[in-house]
mmCIF file of C-alpha atoms and ligand atoms in Angstrom:
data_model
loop_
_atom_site.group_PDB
_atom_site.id
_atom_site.type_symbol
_atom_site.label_atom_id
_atom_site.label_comp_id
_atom_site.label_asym_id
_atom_site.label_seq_id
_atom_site.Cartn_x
_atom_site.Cartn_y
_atom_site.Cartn_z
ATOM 1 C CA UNK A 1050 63.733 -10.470 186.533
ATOM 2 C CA UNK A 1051 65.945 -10.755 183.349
ATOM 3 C CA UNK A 1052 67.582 -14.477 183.172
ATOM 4 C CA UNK A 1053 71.378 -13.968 182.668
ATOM 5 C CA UNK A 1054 72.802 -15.677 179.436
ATOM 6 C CA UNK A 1055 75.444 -17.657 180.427
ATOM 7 C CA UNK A 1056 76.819 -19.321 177.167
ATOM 8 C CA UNK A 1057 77.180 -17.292 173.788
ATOM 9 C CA UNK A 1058 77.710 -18.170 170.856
ATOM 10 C CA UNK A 1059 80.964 -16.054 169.047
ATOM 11 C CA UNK A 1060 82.087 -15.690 165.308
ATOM 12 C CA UNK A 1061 85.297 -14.569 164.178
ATOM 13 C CA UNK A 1062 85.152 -13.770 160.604
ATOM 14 C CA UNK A 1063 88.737 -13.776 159.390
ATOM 15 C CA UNK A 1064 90.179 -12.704 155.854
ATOM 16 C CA UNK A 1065 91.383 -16.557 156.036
ATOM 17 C CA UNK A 1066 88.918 -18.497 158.261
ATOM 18 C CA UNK A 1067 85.585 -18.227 159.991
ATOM 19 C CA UNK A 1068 86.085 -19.540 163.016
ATOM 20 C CA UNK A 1069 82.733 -20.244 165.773
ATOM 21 C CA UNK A 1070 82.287 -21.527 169.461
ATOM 22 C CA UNK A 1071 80.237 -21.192 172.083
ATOM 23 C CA UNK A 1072 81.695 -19.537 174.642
ATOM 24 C CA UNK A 1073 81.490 -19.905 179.315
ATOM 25 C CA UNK A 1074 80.210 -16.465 180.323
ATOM 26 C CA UNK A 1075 81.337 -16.440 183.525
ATOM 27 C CA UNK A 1076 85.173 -17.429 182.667
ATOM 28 C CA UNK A 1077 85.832 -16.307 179.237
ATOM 29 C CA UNK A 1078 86.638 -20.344 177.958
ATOM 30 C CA UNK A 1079 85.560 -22.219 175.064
ATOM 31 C CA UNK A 1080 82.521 -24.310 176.214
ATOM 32 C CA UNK A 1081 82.965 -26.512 172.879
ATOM 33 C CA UNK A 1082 84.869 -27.349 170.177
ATOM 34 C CA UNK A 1083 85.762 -24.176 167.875
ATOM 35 C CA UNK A 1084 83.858 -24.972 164.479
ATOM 36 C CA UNK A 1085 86.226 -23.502 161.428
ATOM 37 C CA UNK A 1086 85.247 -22.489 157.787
ATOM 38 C CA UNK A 1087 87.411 -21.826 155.483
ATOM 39 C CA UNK A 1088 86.561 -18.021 154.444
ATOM 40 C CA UNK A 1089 85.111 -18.241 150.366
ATOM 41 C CA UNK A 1090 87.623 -16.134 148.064
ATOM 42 C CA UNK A 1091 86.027 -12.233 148.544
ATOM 43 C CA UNK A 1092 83.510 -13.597 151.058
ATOM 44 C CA UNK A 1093 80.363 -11.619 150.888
ATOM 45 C CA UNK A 1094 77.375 -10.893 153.152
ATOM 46 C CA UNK A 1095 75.612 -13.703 151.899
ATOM 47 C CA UNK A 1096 78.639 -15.985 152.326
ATOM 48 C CA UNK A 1097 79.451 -14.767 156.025
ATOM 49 C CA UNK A 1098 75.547 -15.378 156.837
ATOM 50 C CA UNK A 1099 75.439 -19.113 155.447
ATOM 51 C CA UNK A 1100 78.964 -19.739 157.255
ATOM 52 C CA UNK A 1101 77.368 -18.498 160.402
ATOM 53 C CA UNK A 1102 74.336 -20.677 160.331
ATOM 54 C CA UNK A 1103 76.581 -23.663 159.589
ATOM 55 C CA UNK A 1104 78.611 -23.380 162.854
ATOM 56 C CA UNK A 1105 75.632 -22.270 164.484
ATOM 57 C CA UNK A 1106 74.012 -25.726 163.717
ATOM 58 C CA UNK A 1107 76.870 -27.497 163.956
ATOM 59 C CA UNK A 1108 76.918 -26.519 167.492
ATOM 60 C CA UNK A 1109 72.809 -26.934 167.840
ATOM 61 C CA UNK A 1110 72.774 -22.749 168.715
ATOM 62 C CA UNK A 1111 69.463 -20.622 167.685
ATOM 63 C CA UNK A 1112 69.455 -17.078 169.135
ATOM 64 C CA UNK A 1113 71.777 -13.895 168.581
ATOM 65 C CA UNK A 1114 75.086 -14.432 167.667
ATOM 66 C CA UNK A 1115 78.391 -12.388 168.512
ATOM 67 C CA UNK A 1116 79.932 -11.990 164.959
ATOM 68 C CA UNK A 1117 83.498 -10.231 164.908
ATOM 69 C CA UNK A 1118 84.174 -8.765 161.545
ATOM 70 C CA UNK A 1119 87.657 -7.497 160.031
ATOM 71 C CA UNK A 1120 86.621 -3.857 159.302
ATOM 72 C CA UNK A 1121 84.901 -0.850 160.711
ATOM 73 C CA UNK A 1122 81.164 -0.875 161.223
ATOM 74 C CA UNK A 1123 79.727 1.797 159.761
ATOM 75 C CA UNK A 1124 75.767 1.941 160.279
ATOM 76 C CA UNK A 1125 75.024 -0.778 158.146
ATOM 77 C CA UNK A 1126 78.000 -1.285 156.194
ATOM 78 C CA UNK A 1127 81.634 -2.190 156.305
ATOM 79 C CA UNK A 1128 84.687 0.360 155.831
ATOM 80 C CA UNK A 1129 88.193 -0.901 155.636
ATOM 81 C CA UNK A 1130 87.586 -4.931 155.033
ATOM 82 C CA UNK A 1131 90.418 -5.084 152.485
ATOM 83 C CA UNK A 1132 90.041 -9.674 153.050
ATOM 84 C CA UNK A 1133 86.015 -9.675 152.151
ATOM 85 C CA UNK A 1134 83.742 -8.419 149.185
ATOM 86 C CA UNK A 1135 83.650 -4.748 148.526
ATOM 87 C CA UNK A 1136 79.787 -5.652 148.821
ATOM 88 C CA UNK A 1137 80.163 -5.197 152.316
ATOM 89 C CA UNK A 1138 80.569 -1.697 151.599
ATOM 90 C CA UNK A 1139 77.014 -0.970 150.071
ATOM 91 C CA UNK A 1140 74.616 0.706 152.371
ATOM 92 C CA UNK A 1141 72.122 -1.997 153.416
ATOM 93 C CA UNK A 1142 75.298 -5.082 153.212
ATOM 94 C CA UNK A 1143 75.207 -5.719 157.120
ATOM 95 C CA UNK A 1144 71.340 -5.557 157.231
ATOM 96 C CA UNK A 1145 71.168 -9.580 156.446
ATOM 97 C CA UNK A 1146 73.626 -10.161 159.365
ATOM 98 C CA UNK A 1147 71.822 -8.097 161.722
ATOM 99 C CA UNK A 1148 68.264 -9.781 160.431
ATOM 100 C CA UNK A 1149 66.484 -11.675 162.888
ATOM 101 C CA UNK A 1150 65.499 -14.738 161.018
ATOM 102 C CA UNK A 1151 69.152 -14.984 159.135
ATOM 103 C CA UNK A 1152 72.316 -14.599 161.336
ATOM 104 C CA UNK A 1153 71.088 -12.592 164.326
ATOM 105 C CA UNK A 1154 73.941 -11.024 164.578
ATOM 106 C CA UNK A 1155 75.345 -8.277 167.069
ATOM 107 C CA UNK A 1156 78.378 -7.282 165.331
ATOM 108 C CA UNK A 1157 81.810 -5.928 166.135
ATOM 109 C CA UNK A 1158 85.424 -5.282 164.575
ATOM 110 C CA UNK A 1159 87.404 -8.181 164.974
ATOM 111 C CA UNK A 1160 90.543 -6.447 166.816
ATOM 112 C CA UNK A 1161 87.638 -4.457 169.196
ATOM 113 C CA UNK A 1162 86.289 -8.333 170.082
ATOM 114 C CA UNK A 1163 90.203 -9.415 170.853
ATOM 115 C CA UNK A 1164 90.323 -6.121 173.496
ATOM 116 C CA UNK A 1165 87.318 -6.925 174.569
ATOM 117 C CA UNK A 1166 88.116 -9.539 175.723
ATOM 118 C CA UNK A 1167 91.391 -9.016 177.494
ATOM 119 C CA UNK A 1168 89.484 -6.058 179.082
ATOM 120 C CA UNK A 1169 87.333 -8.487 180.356
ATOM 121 C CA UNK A 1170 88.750 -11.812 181.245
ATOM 122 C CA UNK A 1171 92.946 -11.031 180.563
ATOM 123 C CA UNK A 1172 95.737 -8.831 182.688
ATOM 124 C CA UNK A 1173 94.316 -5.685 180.680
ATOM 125 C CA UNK A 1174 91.315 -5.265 182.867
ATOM 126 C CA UNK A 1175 93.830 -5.398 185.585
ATOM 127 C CA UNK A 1176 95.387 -2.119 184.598
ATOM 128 C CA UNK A 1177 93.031 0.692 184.927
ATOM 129 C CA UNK A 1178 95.396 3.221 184.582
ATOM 130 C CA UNK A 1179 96.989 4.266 180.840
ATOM 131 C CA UNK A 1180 96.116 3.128 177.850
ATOM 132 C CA UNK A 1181 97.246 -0.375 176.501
ATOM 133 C CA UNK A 1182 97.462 -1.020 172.560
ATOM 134 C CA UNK A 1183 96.437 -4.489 171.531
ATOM 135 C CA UNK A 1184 97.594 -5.692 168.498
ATOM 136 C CA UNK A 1185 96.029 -8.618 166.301
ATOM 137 C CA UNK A 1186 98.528 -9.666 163.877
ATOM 138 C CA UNK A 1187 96.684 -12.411 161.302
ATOM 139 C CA UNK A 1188 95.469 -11.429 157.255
ATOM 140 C CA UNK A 1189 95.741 -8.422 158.501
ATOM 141 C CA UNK A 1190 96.801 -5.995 161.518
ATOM 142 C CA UNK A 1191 93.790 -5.132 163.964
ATOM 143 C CA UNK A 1192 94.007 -2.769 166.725
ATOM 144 C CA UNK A 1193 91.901 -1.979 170.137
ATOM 145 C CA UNK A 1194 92.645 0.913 172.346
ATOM 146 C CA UNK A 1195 92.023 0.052 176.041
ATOM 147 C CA UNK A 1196 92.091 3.060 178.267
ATOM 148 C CA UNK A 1197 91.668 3.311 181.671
ATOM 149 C CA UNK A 1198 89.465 0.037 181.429
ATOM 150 C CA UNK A 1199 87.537 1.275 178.418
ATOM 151 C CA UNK A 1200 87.524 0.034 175.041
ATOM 152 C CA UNK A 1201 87.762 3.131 172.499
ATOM 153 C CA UNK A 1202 86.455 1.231 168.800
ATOM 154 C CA UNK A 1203 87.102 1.224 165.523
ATOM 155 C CA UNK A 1204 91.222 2.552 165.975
ATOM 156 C CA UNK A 1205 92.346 1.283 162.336
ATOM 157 C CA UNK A 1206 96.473 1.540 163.575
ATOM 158 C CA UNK A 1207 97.348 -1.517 161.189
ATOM 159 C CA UNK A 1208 95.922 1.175 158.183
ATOM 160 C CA UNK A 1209 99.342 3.910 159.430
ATOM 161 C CA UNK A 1210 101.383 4.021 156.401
ATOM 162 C CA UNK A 1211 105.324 3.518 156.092
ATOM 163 C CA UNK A 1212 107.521 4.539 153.402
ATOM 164 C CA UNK A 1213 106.767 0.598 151.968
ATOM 165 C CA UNK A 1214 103.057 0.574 152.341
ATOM 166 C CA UNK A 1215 100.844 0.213 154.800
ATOM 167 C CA UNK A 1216 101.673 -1.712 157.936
ATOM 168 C CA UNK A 1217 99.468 -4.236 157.716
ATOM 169 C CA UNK A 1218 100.616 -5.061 154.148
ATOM 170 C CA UNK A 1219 104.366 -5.468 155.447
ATOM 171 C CA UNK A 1220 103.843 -6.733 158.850
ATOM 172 C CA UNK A 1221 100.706 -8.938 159.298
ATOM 173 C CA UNK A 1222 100.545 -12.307 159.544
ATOM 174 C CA UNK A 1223 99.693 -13.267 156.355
ATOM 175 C CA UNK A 1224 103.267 -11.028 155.584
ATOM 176 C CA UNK A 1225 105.290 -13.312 157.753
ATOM 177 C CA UNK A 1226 103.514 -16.821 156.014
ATOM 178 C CA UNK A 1227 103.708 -15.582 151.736
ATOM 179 C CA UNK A 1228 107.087 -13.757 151.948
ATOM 180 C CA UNK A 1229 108.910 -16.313 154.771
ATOM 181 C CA UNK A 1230 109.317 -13.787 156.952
ATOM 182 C CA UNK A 1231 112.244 -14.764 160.160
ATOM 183 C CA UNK A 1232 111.616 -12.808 163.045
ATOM 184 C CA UNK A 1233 114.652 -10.599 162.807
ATOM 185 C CA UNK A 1234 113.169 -9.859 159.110
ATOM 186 C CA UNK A 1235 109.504 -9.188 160.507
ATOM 187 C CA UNK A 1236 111.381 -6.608 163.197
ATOM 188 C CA UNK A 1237 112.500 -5.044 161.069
ATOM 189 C CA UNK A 1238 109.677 -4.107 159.567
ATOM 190 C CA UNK A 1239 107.471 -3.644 162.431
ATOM 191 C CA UNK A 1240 109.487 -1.674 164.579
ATOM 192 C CA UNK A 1241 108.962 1.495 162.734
ATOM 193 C CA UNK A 1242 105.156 0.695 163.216
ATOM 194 C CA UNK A 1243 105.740 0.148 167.107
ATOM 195 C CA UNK A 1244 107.568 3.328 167.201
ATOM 196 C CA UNK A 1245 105.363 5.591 165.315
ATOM 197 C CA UNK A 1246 102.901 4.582 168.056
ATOM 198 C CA UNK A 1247 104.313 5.196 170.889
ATOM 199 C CA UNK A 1248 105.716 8.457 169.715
ATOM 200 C CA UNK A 1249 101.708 9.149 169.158
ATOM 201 C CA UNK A 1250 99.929 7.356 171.648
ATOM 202 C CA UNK A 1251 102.208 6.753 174.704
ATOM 203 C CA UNK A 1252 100.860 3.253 175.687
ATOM 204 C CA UNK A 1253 101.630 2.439 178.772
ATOM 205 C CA UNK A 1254 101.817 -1.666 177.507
ATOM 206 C CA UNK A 1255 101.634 -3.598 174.137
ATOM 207 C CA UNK A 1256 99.363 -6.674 174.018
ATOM 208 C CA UNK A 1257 99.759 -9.035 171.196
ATOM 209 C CA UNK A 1258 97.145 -11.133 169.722
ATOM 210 C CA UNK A 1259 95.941 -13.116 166.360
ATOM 211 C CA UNK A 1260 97.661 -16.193 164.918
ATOM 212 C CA UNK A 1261 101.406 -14.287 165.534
ATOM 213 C CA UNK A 1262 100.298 -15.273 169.531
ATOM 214 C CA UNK A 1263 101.106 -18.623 168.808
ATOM 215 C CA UNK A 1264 104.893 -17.765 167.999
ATOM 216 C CA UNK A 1265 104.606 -14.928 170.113
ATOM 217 C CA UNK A 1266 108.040 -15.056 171.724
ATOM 218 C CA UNK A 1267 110.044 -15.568 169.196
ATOM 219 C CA UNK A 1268 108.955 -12.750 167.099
ATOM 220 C CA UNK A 1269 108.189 -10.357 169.930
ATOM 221 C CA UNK A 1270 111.435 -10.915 171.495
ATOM 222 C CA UNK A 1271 112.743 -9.227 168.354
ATOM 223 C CA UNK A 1272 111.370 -5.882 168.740
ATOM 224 C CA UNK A 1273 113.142 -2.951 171.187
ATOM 225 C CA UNK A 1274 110.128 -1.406 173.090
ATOM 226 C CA UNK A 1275 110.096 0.416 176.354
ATOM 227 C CA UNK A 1276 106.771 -0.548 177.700
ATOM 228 C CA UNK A 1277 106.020 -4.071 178.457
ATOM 229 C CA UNK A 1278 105.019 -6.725 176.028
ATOM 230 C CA UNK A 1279 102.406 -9.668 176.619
ATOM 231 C CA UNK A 1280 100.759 -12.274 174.374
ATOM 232 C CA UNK A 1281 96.866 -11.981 174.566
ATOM 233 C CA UNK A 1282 95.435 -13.904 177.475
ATOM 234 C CA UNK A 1283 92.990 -15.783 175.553
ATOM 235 C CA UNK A 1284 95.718 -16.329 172.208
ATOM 236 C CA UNK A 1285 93.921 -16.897 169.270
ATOM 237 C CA UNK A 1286 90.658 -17.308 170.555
ATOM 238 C CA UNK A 1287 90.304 -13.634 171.696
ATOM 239 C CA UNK A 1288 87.959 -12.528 168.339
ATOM 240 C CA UNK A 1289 85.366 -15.292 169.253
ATOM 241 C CA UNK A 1290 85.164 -14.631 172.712
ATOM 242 C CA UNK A 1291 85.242 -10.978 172.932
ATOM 243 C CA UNK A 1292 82.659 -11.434 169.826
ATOM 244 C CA UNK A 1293 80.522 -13.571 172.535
ATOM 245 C CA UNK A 1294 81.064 -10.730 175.312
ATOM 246 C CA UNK A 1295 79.695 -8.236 173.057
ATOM 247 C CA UNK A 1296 76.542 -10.303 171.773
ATOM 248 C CA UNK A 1297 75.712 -11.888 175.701
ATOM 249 C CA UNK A 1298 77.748 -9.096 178.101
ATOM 250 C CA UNK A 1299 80.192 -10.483 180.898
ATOM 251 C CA UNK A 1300 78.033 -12.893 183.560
ATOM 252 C CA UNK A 1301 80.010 -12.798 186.760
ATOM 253 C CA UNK A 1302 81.138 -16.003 188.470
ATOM 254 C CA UNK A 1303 79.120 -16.637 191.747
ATOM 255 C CA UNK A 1304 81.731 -15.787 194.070
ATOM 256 C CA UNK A 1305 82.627 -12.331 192.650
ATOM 257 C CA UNK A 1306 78.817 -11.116 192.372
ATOM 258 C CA UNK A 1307 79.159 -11.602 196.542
ATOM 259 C CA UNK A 1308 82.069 -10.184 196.775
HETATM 260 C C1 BGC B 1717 90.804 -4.117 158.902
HETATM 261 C C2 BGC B 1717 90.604 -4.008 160.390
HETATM 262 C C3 BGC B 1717 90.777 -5.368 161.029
HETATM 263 C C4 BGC B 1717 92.113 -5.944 160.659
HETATM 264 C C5 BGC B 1717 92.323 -7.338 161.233
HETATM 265 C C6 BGC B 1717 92.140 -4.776 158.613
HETATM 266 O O1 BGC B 1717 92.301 -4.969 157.234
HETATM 267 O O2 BGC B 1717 90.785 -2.819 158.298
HETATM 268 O O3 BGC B 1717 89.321 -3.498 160.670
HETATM 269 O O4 BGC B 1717 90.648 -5.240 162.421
HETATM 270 O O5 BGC B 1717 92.237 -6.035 159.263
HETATM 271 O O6 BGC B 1717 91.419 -8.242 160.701
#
C-alpha cells in the first residue's frame, strides 16, 4: 500500500518574490513559516533552481517540490513569463527544474496553483455548477478557469488586449504600486477587462487572488459586476499551496475519508 504524503513542500515563483512553505495536506494551511526570496532581476532557470534549494533547506525538505511558475508550461519550456529570463523559453530550460538531483520539481502556472487551490480547499469546490474565473492580480495578471469542479490550464486572460495595452500591463498589481493607482483609478481600468470576460465567458462568479487580496475590498468594491465577487480563500498564499496540491495531491482529513 502507497503511504499518503501528508506535508508538501510549495514554491511560488513570482516576477517579484519566490516565496516557499511547506504546506498541511489534509487542510490546505501553512505547516511553517513561508521562506521568501527576493526574485534576481530576469531570474533564470538556474536562479529559480538555487532559490528553490535555499527554501528547501531552510525548511530541512528533500523530495519533489510543487513549484508554481508565472507562465505557460510548454513541454519543457516556458511561454508567456514576461517577469523571468527569456532563457526560460529555450527548449531544454525547465529540464534542470524537473531534474531529480536539482529542484525536483513538478511544475505548474502560478494562477493554475491559486485555482487549484480554491478548487480544493476554498468556496470554489463548493460550486460544481458554472464556471468561476479566478483572478491573480500581482507583477502580473494570472488566470484559472474552474468549471464544473475542474481546473481547465494554461487560460492566459491577463494577456486580452485593450485599446492601452494589455491588461496585465494596466491593471496588475505591480500597475496599482509604480503608477499610484486609487481604486476608483484601477476601476477604471479593469472594468473593461471584467467586461470583455463576461461578455466571452459567462462566469457564473469572480474570485480574486494575488497580493490585490490583501486590499481586496477596497478595490473590488469599485468594479460594477453582475456575478458575485470573493477574495481567494487562501489570500496570498494560494500559488504555494495549490503548487503543493499539484506536487503531493489533496490527502483527505480522517473524518471525510469515512464519510
Ligand atoms: C503570465 C501568466 C501568469 C501571470 C501571473 C503573466 O505574465 O503570462 O502565465 O500566470 O503573469 O504571474
Amino acid at each position: 500500500m502507497s503511504e499518503k504524503i501528508e506535508m508538501q513542500l510549495g514554491v511560488d515563483v513570482g516576477g517579484t518574490s519566490i516565496k516557499g512553505a511547506v504546506v498541511d495536506l489534509c487542510t490546505g494551511e501553512l505547516a511553517g513559516a513561508i521562506r521568501t526570496e527576493l526574485t534576481p532581476e530576469t531570474a533564470t532557470p538556474a536562479d529559480v533552481v538555487s532559490a528553490i534549494g535555499r527554501i528547501a533547506s531552510a525548511v530541512g525538505w528533500s523530495g519533489p517540490v510543487g513549484v508554481a511558475l508565472p507562465g505557460v508550461i510548454d513541454g519543457s519550456s516556458l511561454r508567456h513569463a514576461p517577469n523571468l529570463s527569456r532563457a526560460f523559453e529555450e527548449n531544454g530550460a525547465l529540464a534542470c527544474l524537473r531534474s531529480a538531483e536539482s529542484a525536483n520539481a513538478v511544475l505548474i502556472n502560478d494562477a493554475d496553483a491559486a485555482g487549484l487551490a480554491e478548487l480544493t480547499y476554498g468556496d470554489a469546490g463548493l460550486d460544481r455548477d458554472g464556471l468561476t474565473i479566478v483572478l491573480t492580480f500581482g507583477t502580473g495578471i494570472g488566470s484559472a478557469l474552474l468549471h464544473n469542479g475542474d481546473l481547465i490550464a494554461n487560460s492566459e486572460l491577463g494577456s486580452l488586449a485593450s485599446a492601452n495595452g494589455r491588461f496585465e500591463e494596466i491593471a496588475s498589481g505591480r500597475a496599482i504600486s509604480t503608477e499610484e493607482l486609487t481604486p476608483v483609478e484601477w476601476a477604471r481600468r479593469a472594468q473593461p477587462f471584467f467586461d470583455e470576460l463576461e461578455a466571452m465567458l459567462n462566469p457564473s462568479r469572480w474570485v480574486v487572488g494575488g497580493g490585490l487580496s490583501e486590499s481586496f475590498d477596497r478595490f473590488a468594491s469599485r468594479l460594477e459586476l453582475s456575478k458575485p465577487i470573493s477574495v481567494a480563500h487562501l489570500g496570498v498564499h494560494a500559488g504555494v499551496v495549490g503548487a503543493a496540491v499539484a506536487a503531493g495531491g489533496r490527502v483527505r482529513a480522517p473524518a471525510e475519508a469515512a464519510a
